[in-house]
Short mmCIF file of C-alpha atoms in Angstrom, two decimals:
data_model
loop_
_atom_site.label_atom_id
_atom_site.label_comp_id
_atom_site.label_asym_id
_atom_site.label_seq_id
_atom_site.Cartn_x
_atom_site.Cartn_y
_atom_site.Cartn_z
CA MET A 1 -45.33 92.52 -14.16
CA ILE A 2 -41.84 91.88 -12.75
CA SER A 3 -40.66 88.34 -12.25
CA ARG A 4 -37.73 87.93 -9.90
CA ILE A 5 -35.46 84.92 -9.99
CA LYS A 6 -32.96 84.10 -7.25
CA ARG A 7 -31.87 86.72 -4.73
CA THR A 8 -31.77 90.43 -5.40
CA PRO A 9 -28.56 92.39 -4.72
CA TYR A 10 -29.10 95.00 -2.00
CA PHE A 11 -28.34 97.91 -4.31
CA PHE A 12 -31.21 96.85 -6.58
CA ILE A 13 -33.87 96.65 -3.87
CA GLY A 14 -34.78 100.33 -4.22
CA LEU A 15 -34.70 99.99 -7.99
CA LEU A 16 -37.17 97.13 -8.01
CA MET A 17 -39.56 98.82 -5.57
CA LEU A 18 -40.17 101.60 -8.07
CA PRO A 19 -43.16 101.32 -10.42
CA ILE A 20 -42.02 99.82 -13.69
CA ALA A 21 -43.68 99.27 -17.06
CA SER A 22 -45.36 95.95 -17.78
CA SER A 23 -43.09 95.48 -20.80
CA PHE A 24 -40.19 94.60 -18.49
CA SER A 25 -39.23 91.31 -16.91
CA THR A 26 -36.34 91.01 -14.48
CA TYR A 27 -33.78 88.41 -13.52
CA SER A 28 -31.36 89.17 -10.70
CA HIS A 29 -28.42 87.34 -9.22
CA SER A 30 -26.32 87.93 -6.15
CA SER A 31 -23.36 85.96 -4.91
CA PHE A 32 -21.51 88.09 -2.38
CA HIS A 33 -17.80 87.66 -1.74
CA THR A 34 -16.97 87.39 1.95
CA SER A 35 -13.22 87.76 1.59
CA PRO A 36 -11.45 90.95 0.49
CA SER A 37 -8.76 88.87 -1.17
CA PHE A 38 -9.18 87.43 -4.68
CA PRO A 39 -5.79 85.82 -5.53
CA SER A 40 -6.72 84.35 -8.92
CA THR A 41 -8.41 87.55 -10.06
CA LEU A 42 -5.52 89.71 -8.93
CA LEU A 43 -3.04 87.36 -10.60
CA SER A 44 -4.96 87.53 -13.89
CA ARG A 45 -5.02 91.32 -13.79
CA SER A 46 -1.32 91.40 -12.90
CA VAL A 47 -0.42 89.23 -15.88
CA LEU A 48 -2.62 91.30 -18.18
CA LYS A 49 -1.25 94.60 -16.96
CA GLN A 50 2.27 93.39 -17.75
CA THR A 51 1.22 93.70 -21.38
CA THR A 52 -0.01 97.27 -20.92
CA ALA A 53 3.16 98.77 -22.38
CA ALA A 54 2.68 96.75 -25.57
CA LEU A 55 -0.99 97.71 -25.73
CA GLN A 56 -0.16 101.39 -25.24
CA GLU A 57 2.02 101.31 -28.34
CA ASN A 58 -1.11 100.43 -30.33
CA THR A 59 -3.55 102.64 -28.45
CA VAL A 60 -5.99 104.54 -30.63
CA SER A 61 -6.99 108.09 -29.75
CA LEU A 62 -10.78 108.15 -29.48
CA GLN A 63 -12.83 111.01 -30.87
CA TRP A 64 -15.63 112.08 -28.59
CA THR A 65 -18.56 114.39 -28.08
CA GLU A 66 -20.26 115.73 -24.98
CA PHE A 67 -24.01 115.19 -25.03
CA TYR A 68 -24.79 116.71 -21.65
CA ASN A 69 -22.90 118.87 -19.18
CA THR A 70 -23.60 119.86 -15.61
CA ASP A 71 -22.01 121.68 -12.71
CA GLN A 72 -22.86 118.82 -10.36
CA ASP A 73 -19.95 116.65 -9.30
CA ASN A 74 -21.49 113.23 -9.97
CA THR A 75 -19.63 110.44 -11.75
CA PRO A 76 -19.90 110.96 -15.53
CA VAL A 77 -21.46 108.49 -17.97
CA LEU A 78 -19.50 107.20 -20.97
CA LEU A 79 -21.49 105.71 -23.86
CA LEU A 80 -19.93 103.02 -26.07
CA HIS A 81 -21.61 102.15 -29.38
CA GLY A 82 -21.87 98.82 -31.18
CA LEU A 83 -20.36 97.35 -34.34
CA LEU A 84 -20.72 99.68 -37.36
CA GLY A 85 -22.05 102.39 -35.05
CA SER A 86 -20.65 105.66 -33.79
CA LYS A 87 -21.04 108.14 -30.96
CA ARG A 88 -23.93 109.71 -32.87
CA ASN A 89 -26.09 106.62 -32.22
CA PHE A 90 -26.67 107.81 -28.66
CA ALA A 91 -27.27 111.51 -29.39
CA SER A 92 -31.04 111.63 -28.89
CA LEU A 93 -31.09 109.17 -26.00
CA ALA A 94 -28.23 110.92 -24.20
CA SER A 95 -29.80 114.37 -24.44
CA SER A 96 -33.15 113.12 -23.12
CA LEU A 97 -31.51 111.07 -20.38
CA GLY A 98 -29.36 113.97 -19.20
CA ALA A 99 -32.35 116.27 -18.89
CA GLN A 100 -34.36 113.69 -16.90
CA LEU A 101 -31.76 112.56 -14.35
CA GLU A 102 -32.23 113.71 -10.77
CA LYS A 103 -28.51 113.22 -10.19
CA GLN A 104 -27.21 115.37 -13.02
CA ARG A 105 -24.22 113.83 -14.77
CA ARG A 106 -21.90 114.71 -17.60
CA ILE A 107 -22.68 112.35 -20.51
CA VAL A 108 -20.02 111.67 -23.15
CA GLY A 109 -19.86 109.39 -26.17
CA VAL A 110 -16.80 108.14 -28.04
CA ASP A 111 -16.09 106.54 -31.40
CA LEU A 112 -14.36 103.22 -30.79
CA ARG A 113 -11.36 102.28 -32.94
CA ASN A 114 -12.13 101.70 -36.63
CA HIS A 115 -15.44 103.52 -36.21
CA GLY A 116 -16.74 107.04 -36.70
CA ASP A 117 -14.03 109.69 -36.58
CA SER A 118 -11.52 107.68 -34.54
CA GLU A 119 -8.25 106.30 -35.87
CA TRP A 120 -7.90 102.91 -37.50
CA SER A 121 -6.06 99.87 -36.19
CA ASP A 122 -5.50 96.32 -37.43
CA GLN A 123 -6.41 94.90 -34.00
CA MET A 124 -9.88 94.71 -32.47
CA SER A 125 -9.40 92.63 -29.34
CA TYR A 126 -11.41 93.73 -26.34
CA THR A 127 -8.32 94.12 -24.18
CA ALA A 128 -6.93 96.55 -26.77
CA MET A 129 -10.20 98.47 -27.06
CA ALA A 130 -10.48 98.66 -23.26
CA GLN A 131 -6.99 100.17 -23.24
CA ASP A 132 -8.22 102.85 -25.67
CA VAL A 133 -10.98 103.74 -23.22
CA LEU A 134 -8.52 103.81 -20.32
CA GLU A 135 -6.25 106.22 -22.20
CA PHE A 136 -9.26 108.38 -23.07
CA LEU A 137 -10.17 108.67 -19.39
CA LYS A 138 -6.59 109.68 -18.60
CA GLU A 139 -6.60 112.31 -21.36
CA GLN A 140 -9.87 113.74 -20.04
CA ASN A 141 -8.76 113.61 -16.39
CA ILE A 142 -11.75 111.42 -15.55
CA ASP A 143 -11.05 109.47 -12.38
CA LYS A 144 -14.08 107.16 -12.46
CA VAL A 145 -16.87 106.57 -14.92
CA ILE A 146 -20.17 104.77 -15.32
CA LEU A 147 -20.04 102.80 -18.56
CA VAL A 148 -23.05 102.19 -20.79
CA GLY A 149 -22.27 99.98 -23.78
CA HIS A 150 -24.33 98.40 -26.53
CA SER A 151 -23.34 95.21 -28.38
CA MET A 152 -19.62 95.42 -29.23
CA GLY A 153 -19.45 98.51 -27.04
CA GLY A 154 -21.03 96.49 -24.26
CA LYS A 155 -18.22 93.96 -24.53
CA VAL A 156 -15.67 96.78 -24.42
CA ALA A 157 -17.40 98.12 -21.30
CA GLN A 158 -17.36 94.67 -19.68
CA ALA A 159 -13.67 94.20 -20.51
CA MET A 160 -12.89 97.66 -19.11
CA SER A 161 -14.68 96.92 -15.83
CA LEU A 162 -12.98 93.54 -15.44
CA LEU A 163 -9.47 94.76 -16.28
CA TYR A 164 -9.59 98.23 -14.68
CA PRO A 165 -12.29 98.02 -11.99
CA GLU A 166 -10.80 100.95 -10.10
CA LYS A 167 -11.91 103.21 -12.97
CA VAL A 168 -15.49 101.90 -13.24
CA GLU A 169 -18.13 102.97 -10.72
CA GLY A 170 -21.00 101.30 -12.53
CA LEU A 171 -21.78 99.29 -15.64
CA VAL A 172 -24.84 99.04 -17.89
CA VAL A 173 -24.67 96.48 -20.71
CA ILE A 174 -27.21 96.56 -23.53
CA ASP A 175 -27.95 93.24 -25.24
CA ILE A 176 -24.62 91.45 -25.20
CA ALA A 177 -22.95 88.81 -23.02
CA PRO A 178 -19.28 88.37 -22.02
CA VAL A 179 -18.96 85.21 -24.09
CA ALA A 180 -17.30 84.01 -27.27
CA TYR A 181 -20.15 83.65 -29.74
CA SER A 182 -20.06 80.72 -32.13
CA ARG A 183 -19.58 82.02 -35.65
CA THR A 184 -21.99 79.35 -36.88
CA ASP A 185 -24.77 80.65 -34.63
CA PRO A 186 -27.55 82.05 -36.87
CA HIS A 187 -27.70 85.38 -35.03
CA TRP A 188 -23.96 85.93 -35.19
CA LYS A 189 -23.77 84.63 -38.76
CA ALA A 190 -26.32 87.31 -39.70
CA VAL A 191 -23.85 89.92 -38.41
CA GLU A 192 -21.04 88.41 -40.46
CA ASP A 193 -23.24 88.27 -43.56
CA ILE A 194 -23.83 92.02 -43.25
CA LEU A 195 -20.08 92.67 -42.97
CA HIS A 196 -19.31 90.50 -45.98
CA ALA A 197 -22.02 92.28 -47.99
CA ILE A 198 -20.48 95.64 -47.11
CA HIS A 199 -17.03 94.35 -47.97
CA ALA A 200 -18.24 93.25 -51.39
CA VAL A 201 -19.61 96.74 -52.05
CA ASP A 202 -16.30 98.17 -50.90
CA ILE A 203 -14.65 96.95 -54.10
CA VAL A 204 -17.47 98.10 -56.39
CA GLU A 205 -17.25 101.53 -58.00
CA ALA A 206 -20.54 102.97 -56.83
CA THR A 207 -21.37 106.52 -57.83
CA SER A 208 -23.81 107.43 -55.06
CA LYS A 209 -25.27 106.36 -51.73
CA THR A 210 -28.47 105.45 -53.59
CA GLU A 211 -26.53 103.02 -55.77
CA VAL A 212 -24.83 101.50 -52.74
CA ASP A 213 -28.25 101.11 -51.14
CA LYS A 214 -29.44 99.16 -54.20
CA LEU A 215 -26.35 96.94 -54.11
CA LEU A 216 -26.96 96.11 -50.45
CA ARG A 217 -30.69 95.46 -50.82
CA PRO A 218 -30.49 91.73 -51.78
CA THR A 219 -28.35 90.90 -48.75
CA ILE A 220 -29.82 93.45 -46.32
CA PRO A 221 -33.54 93.68 -47.16
CA ASP A 222 -34.43 95.66 -44.02
CA PRO A 223 -34.41 99.36 -45.06
CA ALA A 224 -33.78 100.55 -41.49
CA LEU A 225 -30.74 98.29 -41.19
CA ARG A 226 -29.44 99.45 -44.58
CA ALA A 227 -29.86 103.07 -43.49
CA PHE A 228 -27.83 102.29 -40.37
CA VAL A 229 -25.09 100.63 -42.43
CA LEU A 230 -25.04 103.56 -44.86
CA THR A 231 -24.15 105.98 -42.07
CA ASN A 232 -20.67 104.56 -42.65
CA TYR A 233 -20.61 105.52 -46.34
CA ASP A 234 -18.88 108.73 -47.45
CA SER A 235 -20.67 110.07 -50.53
CA ARG A 236 -17.98 112.67 -51.23
CA LYS A 237 -15.15 110.16 -51.22
CA LYS A 238 -17.35 107.39 -52.66
CA GLY A 239 -16.14 104.88 -50.14
CA TRP A 240 -16.55 103.61 -46.61
CA LYS A 241 -15.51 105.75 -43.65
CA ILE A 242 -14.40 102.62 -41.83
CA PRO A 243 -11.77 99.94 -42.65
CA VAL A 244 -14.26 97.27 -43.68
CA GLY A 245 -11.57 94.77 -44.70
CA THR A 246 -9.88 95.00 -41.30
CA ILE A 247 -13.17 94.58 -39.47
CA VAL A 248 -13.94 91.46 -41.53
CA GLU A 249 -10.49 90.07 -40.75
CA GLU A 250 -11.06 90.75 -37.03
CA LEU A 251 -14.50 89.10 -36.81
CA GLU A 252 -13.02 86.27 -34.74
CA SER A 253 -11.83 88.80 -32.15
CA ILE A 254 -15.14 90.69 -32.23
CA ALA A 255 -17.15 87.49 -31.75
CA GLY A 256 -14.83 86.45 -28.92
CA PHE A 257 -14.07 87.83 -25.48
CA ASP A 258 -10.36 87.77 -24.63
CA VAL A 259 -10.62 88.53 -20.90
CA PRO A 260 -9.48 85.71 -18.56
CA ALA A 261 -12.39 83.72 -17.18
CA ASP A 262 -11.25 84.11 -13.57
CA THR A 263 -11.47 87.91 -13.47
CA THR A 264 -14.35 89.45 -11.54
CA TYR A 265 -15.97 92.87 -11.25
CA ILE A 266 -17.93 93.16 -7.99
CA GLY A 267 -19.57 96.50 -8.74
CA ASP A 268 -23.21 96.99 -9.66
CA VAL A 269 -23.99 95.68 -13.16
CA PHE A 270 -27.29 96.23 -14.97
CA ILE A 271 -27.91 94.20 -18.14
CA ILE A 272 -30.74 95.26 -20.47
CA ASN A 273 -31.64 92.93 -23.30
CA GLY A 274 -34.26 92.77 -26.02
CA GLY A 275 -36.89 90.07 -25.75
CA GLN A 276 -36.64 89.37 -29.49
CA SER A 277 -32.83 89.17 -29.45
CA ARG A 278 -30.73 86.04 -28.92
CA PHE A 279 -27.47 87.66 -27.84
CA VAL A 280 -28.20 87.15 -24.12
CA ARG A 281 -29.38 83.60 -23.44
CA HIS A 282 -30.17 81.54 -20.38
CA SER A 283 -27.17 79.33 -21.15
CA TYR A 284 -24.89 82.36 -20.62
CA MET A 285 -26.16 83.15 -17.11
CA ASP A 286 -23.49 81.19 -15.23
CA GLN A 287 -20.71 82.88 -17.18
CA ILE A 288 -22.28 86.29 -16.60
CA ALA A 289 -22.56 85.55 -12.87
CA ASP A 290 -18.93 84.43 -12.68
CA PHE A 291 -17.71 87.71 -14.16
CA PHE A 292 -20.34 89.92 -12.51
CA PRO A 293 -21.66 88.45 -9.23
CA ASN A 294 -23.75 91.57 -8.50
CA HIS A 295 -25.83 91.88 -11.63
CA MET A 296 -29.43 92.22 -12.65
CA LEU A 297 -30.87 91.35 -16.05
CA THR A 298 -33.96 93.10 -17.38
CA THR A 299 -35.69 92.22 -20.64
CA ILE A 300 -37.67 94.72 -22.70
CA ARG A 301 -40.25 92.55 -24.38
CA GLY A 302 -40.75 93.22 -28.07
CA ALA A 303 -37.37 94.88 -28.58
CA GLY A 304 -34.64 93.35 -30.71
CA HIS A 305 -30.88 93.79 -30.56
CA TRP A 306 -31.00 97.58 -31.04
CA VAL A 307 -32.88 97.98 -27.77
CA HIS A 308 -32.16 101.68 -27.21
CA ALA A 309 -33.27 102.55 -30.76
CA GLU A 310 -36.38 100.35 -30.78
CA ALA A 311 -37.53 101.17 -27.24
CA PRO A 312 -35.88 104.51 -26.33
CA ASP A 313 -38.41 105.54 -23.67
CA ASP A 314 -38.17 102.20 -21.86
CA THR A 315 -34.37 102.27 -22.09
CA ILE A 316 -34.21 105.80 -20.68
CA ALA A 317 -36.57 104.84 -17.85
CA LEU A 318 -34.33 101.92 -16.88
CA LEU A 319 -31.14 103.98 -17.15
CA ARG A 320 -32.68 106.66 -14.94
CA ARG A 321 -33.52 104.12 -12.25
CA TYR A 322 -29.99 102.77 -12.32
CA LEU A 323 -28.21 106.13 -12.41
CA ASP A 324 -30.46 107.77 -9.80
CA ARG A 325 -30.54 104.82 -7.39
#
């Protein structure tokens, strides 16, 4: 059963008329601009883009992989992973999605800075990470892209669409809001506790991944979560593949959202969140609407923060409806 709140943006009407699983509930919001001129938004982007030269000096080259290719000339999809993740997190979903789309699209995933195979940096602001994505698009000669981002990657995708809207044809955000999370919030504190646990192991001479797993068990009792964390451990080098200390130091930036509040992206935005997660709350709706006036929020009941991993079939079904609309 779909529940609709407020008005539905025109581009979503066809989406909502399709049959949809009973595990979904939907919130939609529309607040159309009637003037083509947005002085405050343009001013904010102008001020930000004056710092582009400084950002470019610290741009990180992103490693990438192509999950799906096609001869069709539709706008490609770029997948952005979450904190402690990598491009590999989307491998299964991307392959299945590519094969099921009616509008065939190239699907690519990248490793964000300080993750996977990409270079390291001592900065993790969202404006800086959005600049990395912009440079990647230039390197790949990609004119426009549809961004799909989870968690931290969802914030990068939101920052990219707000700062460089001319490069973003569409945006799907998975279980994250464009807000500065309180570091005392229990859900965010749980994230920080995981990072601090990993950092503590970083200075311990562990001889194997099994030993690291044992060291993490008291702080991270969930075996699936530990397995996810351990994808960042290099057994050969007996150390982390990522700069854990830097990430811990940058937790304030990662919890935050350093995009000016008066910027707006008027493209189509689809937000998918997990019903058991607390990263997208009712109290954030006004802020989401200010940034993204043409958005729809859909909840997959029973899923937690790792929506695409916990409910892959539902996530693919929703992505198909958005990408094939």
